[in-house]
């Protein structure tokens, strides 16, 4: 009996260090302090050197982190989830306005940072709209309780989990092999390109891929009327591990990742950049 216990203890001693993980925040800084007002819905490009954000009035701006220069993309109102970087380097977004008939009209547009030219991608119309993913290369997006994935011009549509209120915040992993999205009532789901569920990461929101193995997400709580807390979590993509990046009282939300950076905003619209090291 003692020999078996000794053997078990030895095995545990060998196994535990191999699965233990830690995350270290190596830097954290405020962005655009004293330069811009409140900023919401940040979106980093894959290189992590350009950032989109919406102003308090809904205008869209582009911030070059390397040059420390901010450019106005459009003064028109832009819905927060309808701005993104395309694989061609352009910015794609949807503006909206209320017509004289009190109906909401939307227009899909693109912005070239090099020429500062804005082009209409999808003509103005009444009703829901998003910029066609074909304009952006490989992409993932949601529509109701369906997740769409476009890879090399071919579109696939999946409904891997039941969700009465639908899906949100779909994105491809950097290597293009997996998709993460939020399913209402279920939380964050990771699937492969055949629509097979690989992992369920918990009831968190706004997932973004930090790299091929980890995601950053928002863990927000409310009382039915307003947020009571919100924090950022680091989640392993296979669902085996998670860690706090901020405390619940930080009111940190809407994380976005690119180039080894994490950018997020607070409920008051304060932008922060964070860098981390993951030890395994």
mmCIF file of N, CA, C and O in Angstrom, residues 106-163:
data_model
loop_
_atom_site.group_PDB
_atom_site.id
_atom_site.type_symbol
_atom_site.label_atom_id
_atom_site.label_comp_id
_atom_site.label_asym_id
_atom_site.label_seq_id
_atom_site.Cartn_x
_atom_site.Cartn_y
_atom_site.Cartn_z
ATOM 1 N N UNK A 106 -28.822 52.313 -43.619
ATOM 2 C CA UNK A 106 -27.413 51.974 -43.410
ATOM 3 C C UNK A 106 -26.666 51.919 -44.736
ATOM 4 O O UNK A 106 -27.243 51.574 -45.775
ATOM 5 N N UNK A 107 -25.368 52.220 -44.660
ATOM 6 C CA UNK A 107 -24.514 52.216 -45.842
ATOM 7 C C UNK A 107 -23.204 51.523 -45.504
ATOM 8 O O UNK A 107 -22.547 51.876 -44.516
ATOM 9 N N UNK A 108 -22.809 50.541 -46.306
ATOM 10 C CA UNK A 108 -21.532 49.864 -46.123
ATOM 11 C C UNK A 108 -20.436 50.622 -46.844
ATOM 12 O O UNK A 108 -20.589 50.965 -48.027
ATOM 13 N N UNK A 109 -19.322 50.893 -46.162
ATOM 14 C CA UNK A 109 -18.271 51.707 -46.741
ATOM 15 C C UNK A 109 -16.888 51.141 -46.409
ATOM 16 O O UNK A 109 -16.734 50.310 -45.515
ATOM 17 N N UNK A 110 -15.890 51.599 -47.164
ATOM 18 C CA UNK A 110 -14.499 51.239 -46.891
ATOM 19 C C UNK A 110 -13.675 52.509 -46.825
ATOM 20 O O UNK A 110 -14.023 53.537 -47.420
ATOM 21 N N UNK A 111 -12.550 52.423 -46.080
ATOM 22 C CA UNK A 111 -11.655 53.566 -45.920
ATOM 23 C C UNK A 111 -10.232 53.111 -46.160
ATOM 24 O O UNK A 111 -9.765 52.139 -45.559
ATOM 25 N N UNK A 112 -9.535 53.813 -47.059
ATOM 26 C CA UNK A 112 -8.137 53.533 -47.356
ATOM 27 C C UNK A 112 -7.283 54.542 -46.596
ATOM 28 O O UNK A 112 -7.305 55.740 -46.886
ATOM 29 N N UNK A 113 -6.529 54.066 -45.601
ATOM 30 C CA UNK A 113 -5.739 54.977 -44.763
ATOM 31 C C UNK A 113 -4.646 55.682 -45.552
ATOM 32 O O UNK A 113 -4.266 56.812 -45.223
ATOM 33 N N UNK A 114 -4.130 55.033 -46.597
ATOM 34 C CA UNK A 114 -3.047 55.632 -47.384
ATOM 35 C C UNK A 114 -3.528 56.842 -48.178
ATOM 36 O O UNK A 114 -2.833 57.863 -48.269
ATOM 37 N N UNK A 115 -4.721 56.733 -48.759
ATOM 38 C CA UNK A 115 -5.252 57.820 -49.588
ATOM 39 C C UNK A 115 -6.338 58.623 -48.885
ATOM 40 O O UNK A 115 -6.759 59.654 -49.388
ATOM 41 N N UNK A 116 -6.802 58.096 -47.737
ATOM 42 C CA UNK A 116 -7.916 58.681 -46.979
ATOM 43 C C UNK A 116 -9.194 58.758 -47.806
ATOM 44 O O UNK A 116 -10.051 59.624 -47.595
ATOM 45 N N UNK A 117 -9.327 57.827 -48.720
ATOM 46 C CA UNK A 117 -10.504 57.788 -49.573
ATOM 47 C C UNK A 117 -11.547 56.852 -48.985
ATOM 48 O O UNK A 117 -11.243 55.745 -48.549
ATOM 49 N N UNK A 118 -12.801 57.315 -49.001
ATOM 50 C CA UNK A 118 -13.937 56.519 -48.551
ATOM 51 C C UNK A 118 -14.755 56.098 -49.764
ATOM 52 O O UNK A 118 -15.104 56.935 -50.606
ATOM 53 N N UNK A 119 -15.036 54.817 -49.886
ATOM 54 C CA UNK A 119 -15.842 54.299 -50.988
ATOM 55 C C UNK A 119 -17.050 53.555 -50.438
ATOM 56 O O UNK A 119 -16.974 52.913 -49.380
ATOM 57 N N UNK A 120 -18.148 53.628 -51.176
ATOM 58 C CA UNK A 120 -19.350 52.883 -50.812
ATOM 59 C C UNK A 120 -19.200 51.445 -51.290
ATOM 60 O O UNK A 120 -18.918 51.193 -52.461
ATOM 61 N N UNK A 121 -19.365 50.497 -50.371
ATOM 62 C CA UNK A 121 -19.264 49.081 -50.689
ATOM 63 C C UNK A 121 -20.660 48.491 -50.901
ATOM 64 O O UNK A 121 -20.879 47.710 -51.827
ATOM 65 N N UNK A 122 -21.584 48.875 -50.035
ATOM 66 C CA UNK A 122 -22.973 48.432 -50.139
ATOM 67 C C UNK A 122 -23.867 49.658 -50.101
ATOM 68 O O UNK A 122 -23.837 50.419 -49.134
ATOM 69 N N UNK A 123 -24.666 49.895 -51.155
ATOM 70 C CA UNK A 123 -25.499 51.100 -51.221
ATOM 71 C C UNK A 123 -26.468 51.218 -50.043
ATOM 72 O O UNK A 123 -26.840 50.223 -49.414
ATOM 73 N N UNK A 124 -26.874 52.450 -49.765
ATOM 74 C CA UNK A 124 -27.770 52.743 -48.652
ATOM 75 C C UNK A 124 -29.095 52.015 -48.808
ATOM 76 O O UNK A 124 -29.690 51.985 -49.888
ATOM 77 N N UNK A 125 -29.527 51.411 -47.693
ATOM 78 C CA UNK A 125 -30.833 50.749 -47.691
ATOM 79 C C UNK A 125 -31.351 50.662 -46.267
ATOM 80 O O UNK A 125 -30.604 50.784 -45.295
ATOM 81 N N UNK A 126 -32.645 50.437 -46.164
ATOM 82 C CA UNK A 126 -33.281 50.240 -44.859
ATOM 83 C C UNK A 126 -33.100 48.792 -44.422
ATOM 84 O O UNK A 126 -33.183 47.876 -45.229
ATOM 85 N N UNK A 127 -32.834 48.589 -43.150
ATOM 86 C CA UNK A 127 -32.701 47.234 -42.627
ATOM 87 C C UNK A 127 -31.284 46.924 -42.177
ATOM 88 O O UNK A 127 -30.366 47.732 -42.326
ATOM 89 N N UNK A 128 -31.119 45.732 -41.620
ATOM 90 C CA UNK A 128 -29.815 45.307 -41.108
ATOM 91 C C UNK A 128 -28.805 45.189 -42.250
ATOM 92 O O UNK A 128 -29.154 44.865 -43.387
ATOM 93 N N UNK A 129 -27.555 45.464 -41.931
ATOM 94 C CA UNK A 129 -26.496 45.394 -42.940
ATOM 95 C C UNK A 129 -25.165 45.115 -42.280
ATOM 96 O O UNK A 129 -24.905 45.532 -41.158
ATOM 97 N N UNK A 130 -24.320 44.382 -42.963
ATOM 98 C CA UNK A 130 -22.921 44.244 -42.576
ATOM 99 C C UNK A 130 -22.106 44.204 -43.865
ATOM 100 O O UNK A 130 -22.608 43.817 -44.922
ATOM 101 N N UNK A 131 -20.871 44.646 -43.790
ATOM 102 C CA UNK A 131 -20.012 44.626 -44.960
ATOM 103 C C UNK A 131 -19.757 43.181 -45.348
ATOM 104 O O UNK A 131 -19.507 42.319 -44.507
ATOM 105 N N UNK A 132 -19.825 42.891 -46.628
ATOM 106 C CA UNK A 132 -19.638 41.520 -47.095
ATOM 107 C C UNK A 132 -18.245 41.013 -46.731
ATOM 108 O O UNK A 132 -17.245 41.657 -47.040
ATOM 109 N N UNK A 133 -18.161 39.855 -46.080
ATOM 110 C CA UNK A 133 -16.856 39.312 -45.717
ATOM 111 C C UNK A 133 -15.958 39.062 -46.912
ATOM 112 O O UNK A 133 -14.738 39.032 -46.782
ATOM 113 N N UNK A 134 -16.541 38.875 -48.096
ATOM 114 C CA UNK A 134 -15.723 38.654 -49.296
ATOM 115 C C UNK A 134 -14.802 39.842 -49.544
ATOM 116 O O UNK A 134 -13.744 39.714 -50.149
ATOM 117 N N UNK A 135 -15.234 41.009 -49.038
ATOM 118 C CA UNK A 135 -14.393 42.192 -49.187
ATOM 119 C C UNK A 135 -13.174 42.119 -48.281
ATOM 120 O O UNK A 135 -12.216 42.870 -48.437
ATOM 121 N N UNK A 136 -13.216 41.245 -47.273
ATOM 122 C CA UNK A 136 -12.177 41.220 -46.264
ATOM 123 C C UNK A 136 -11.325 39.952 -46.310
ATOM 124 O O UNK A 136 -10.457 39.752 -45.473
ATOM 125 N N UNK A 137 -11.549 39.047 -47.258
ATOM 126 C CA UNK A 137 -10.813 37.794 -47.288
ATOM 127 C C UNK A 137 -11.432 36.800 -46.321
ATOM 128 O O UNK A 137 -12.642 36.762 -46.143
ATOM 129 N N UNK A 138 -10.615 35.974 -45.677
ATOM 130 C CA UNK A 138 -11.109 35.004 -44.707
ATOM 131 C C UNK A 138 -11.762 35.736 -43.543
ATOM 132 O O UNK A 138 -11.225 36.717 -43.028
ATOM 133 N N UNK A 139 -12.922 35.250 -43.115
ATOM 134 C CA UNK A 139 -13.656 35.949 -42.065
ATOM 135 C C UNK A 139 -14.666 35.023 -41.425
ATOM 136 O O UNK A 139 -15.020 33.975 -41.976
ATOM 137 N N UNK A 140 -15.128 35.423 -40.247
ATOM 138 C CA UNK A 140 -16.207 34.717 -39.562
ATOM 139 C C UNK A 140 -17.173 35.760 -39.028
ATOM 140 O O UNK A 140 -16.756 36.829 -38.570
ATOM 141 N N UNK A 141 -18.457 35.475 -39.117
ATOM 142 C CA UNK A 141 -19.453 36.404 -38.604
ATOM 143 C C UNK A 141 -20.714 35.628 -38.231
ATOM 144 O O UNK A 141 -20.852 34.449 -38.559
ATOM 145 N N UNK A 142 -21.597 36.287 -37.497
ATOM 146 C CA UNK A 142 -22.818 35.623 -37.045
ATOM 147 C C UNK A 142 -24.046 36.287 -37.638
ATOM 148 O O UNK A 142 -24.044 37.475 -37.978
ATOM 149 N N UNK A 143 -25.083 35.498 -37.741
ATOM 150 C CA UNK A 143 -26.385 35.976 -38.218
ATOM 151 C C UNK A 143 -27.439 35.115 -37.533
ATOM 152 O O UNK A 143 -27.585 33.940 -37.849
ATOM 153 N N UNK A 144 -28.139 35.709 -36.561
ATOM 154 C CA UNK A 144 -29.093 34.922 -35.790
ATOM 155 C C UNK A 144 -28.374 33.822 -35.030
ATOM 156 O O UNK A 144 -27.365 34.054 -34.373
ATOM 157 N N UNK A 145 -28.870 32.605 -35.143
ATOM 158 C CA UNK A 145 -28.223 31.452 -34.494
ATOM 159 C C UNK A 145 -27.410 30.652 -35.497
ATOM 160 O O UNK A 145 -27.428 29.422 -35.516
ATOM 161 N N UNK A 146 -26.681 31.381 -36.336
ATOM 162 C CA UNK A 146 -25.809 30.753 -37.324
ATOM 163 C C UNK A 146 -24.469 31.475 -37.336
ATOM 164 O O UNK A 146 -24.413 32.694 -37.204
ATOM 165 N N UNK A 147 -23.414 30.710 -37.485
ATOM 166 C CA UNK A 147 -22.090 31.288 -37.645
ATOM 167 C C UNK A 147 -21.622 30.999 -39.064
ATOM 168 O O UNK A 147 -21.706 29.861 -39.539
ATOM 169 N N UNK A 148 -21.198 32.042 -39.761
ATOM 170 C CA UNK A 148 -20.721 31.939 -41.140
ATOM 171 C C UNK A 148 -19.207 32.021 -41.143
ATOM 172 O O UNK A 148 -18.620 32.838 -40.434
ATOM 173 N N UNK A 149 -18.591 31.197 -41.959
ATOM 174 C CA UNK A 149 -17.140 31.211 -42.097
ATOM 175 C C UNK A 149 -16.802 31.237 -43.578
ATOM 176 O O UNK A 149 -17.273 30.396 -44.348
ATOM 177 N N UNK A 150 -16.004 32.217 -43.981
ATOM 178 C CA UNK A 150 -15.544 32.294 -45.363
ATOM 179 C C UNK A 150 -14.039 32.077 -45.397
ATOM 180 O O UNK A 150 -13.287 32.819 -44.765
ATOM 181 N N UNK A 151 -13.609 31.045 -46.086
ATOM 182 C CA UNK A 151 -12.189 30.727 -46.225
ATOM 183 C C UNK A 151 -11.891 30.517 -47.701
ATOM 184 O O UNK A 151 -12.526 29.689 -48.358
ATOM 185 N N UNK A 152 -10.957 31.293 -48.230
ATOM 186 C CA UNK A 152 -10.590 31.196 -49.653
ATOM 187 C C UNK A 152 -11.808 31.322 -50.559
ATOM 188 O O UNK A 152 -11.940 30.618 -51.559
ATOM 189 N N UNK A 153 -12.710 32.222 -50.186
ATOM 190 C CA UNK A 153 -13.868 32.506 -51.022
ATOM 191 C C UNK A 153 -15.030 31.552 -50.885
ATOM 192 O O UNK A 153 -16.076 31.757 -51.497
ATOM 193 N N UNK A 154 -14.887 30.517 -50.075
ATOM 194 C CA UNK A 154 -15.961 29.551 -49.876
ATOM 195 C C UNK A 154 -16.625 29.767 -48.525
ATOM 196 O O UNK A 154 -15.944 29.839 -47.497
ATOM 197 N N UNK A 155 -17.945 29.852 -48.538
ATOM 198 C CA UNK A 155 -18.690 30.126 -47.316
ATOM 199 C C UNK A 155 -19.291 28.852 -46.732
ATOM 200 O O UNK A 155 -19.843 28.021 -47.450
ATOM 201 N N UNK A 156 -19.174 28.716 -45.416
ATOM 202 C CA UNK A 156 -19.772 27.601 -44.689
ATOM 203 C C UNK A 156 -20.647 28.173 -43.580
ATOM 204 O O UNK A 156 -20.308 29.200 -42.981
ATOM 205 N N UNK A 157 -21.758 27.507 -43.286
ATOM 206 C CA UNK A 157 -22.705 27.993 -42.286
ATOM 207 C C UNK A 157 -22.982 26.886 -41.283
ATOM 208 O O UNK A 157 -23.291 25.754 -41.673
ATOM 209 N N UNK A 158 -22.879 27.214 -39.982
ATOM 210 C CA UNK A 158 -23.059 26.208 -38.934
ATOM 211 C C UNK A 158 -23.995 26.725 -37.840
ATOM 212 O O UNK A 158 -24.057 27.929 -37.584
ATOM 213 N N UNK A 159 -24.677 25.802 -37.187
ATOM 214 C CA UNK A 159 -25.450 26.076 -35.968
ATOM 215 C C UNK A 159 -25.107 24.975 -34.963
ATOM 216 O O UNK A 159 -25.915 24.084 -34.687
ATOM 217 N N UNK A 160 -23.900 25.022 -34.390
ATOM 218 C CA UNK A 160 -23.414 23.903 -33.587
ATOM 219 C C UNK A 160 -24.045 23.768 -32.205
ATOM 220 O O UNK A 160 -23.998 22.692 -31.612
ATOM 221 N N UNK A 161 -24.617 24.861 -31.652
ATOM 222 C CA UNK A 161 -25.262 24.783 -30.342
ATOM 223 C C UNK A 161 -26.587 25.535 -30.387
ATOM 224 O O UNK A 161 -26.741 26.496 -31.146
ATOM 225 N N UNK A 162 -27.548 25.075 -29.599
ATOM 226 C CA UNK A 162 -28.833 25.755 -29.520
ATOM 227 C C UNK A 162 -28.685 27.058 -28.740
ATOM 228 O O UNK A 162 -28.032 27.096 -27.695
ATOM 229 N N UNK A 163 -29.295 28.127 -29.245
ATOM 230 C CA UNK A 163 -29.261 29.414 -28.559
ATOM 231 C C UNK A 163 -30.476 30.218 -28.980
ATOM 232 O O UNK A 163 -30.558 30.670 -30.120
#
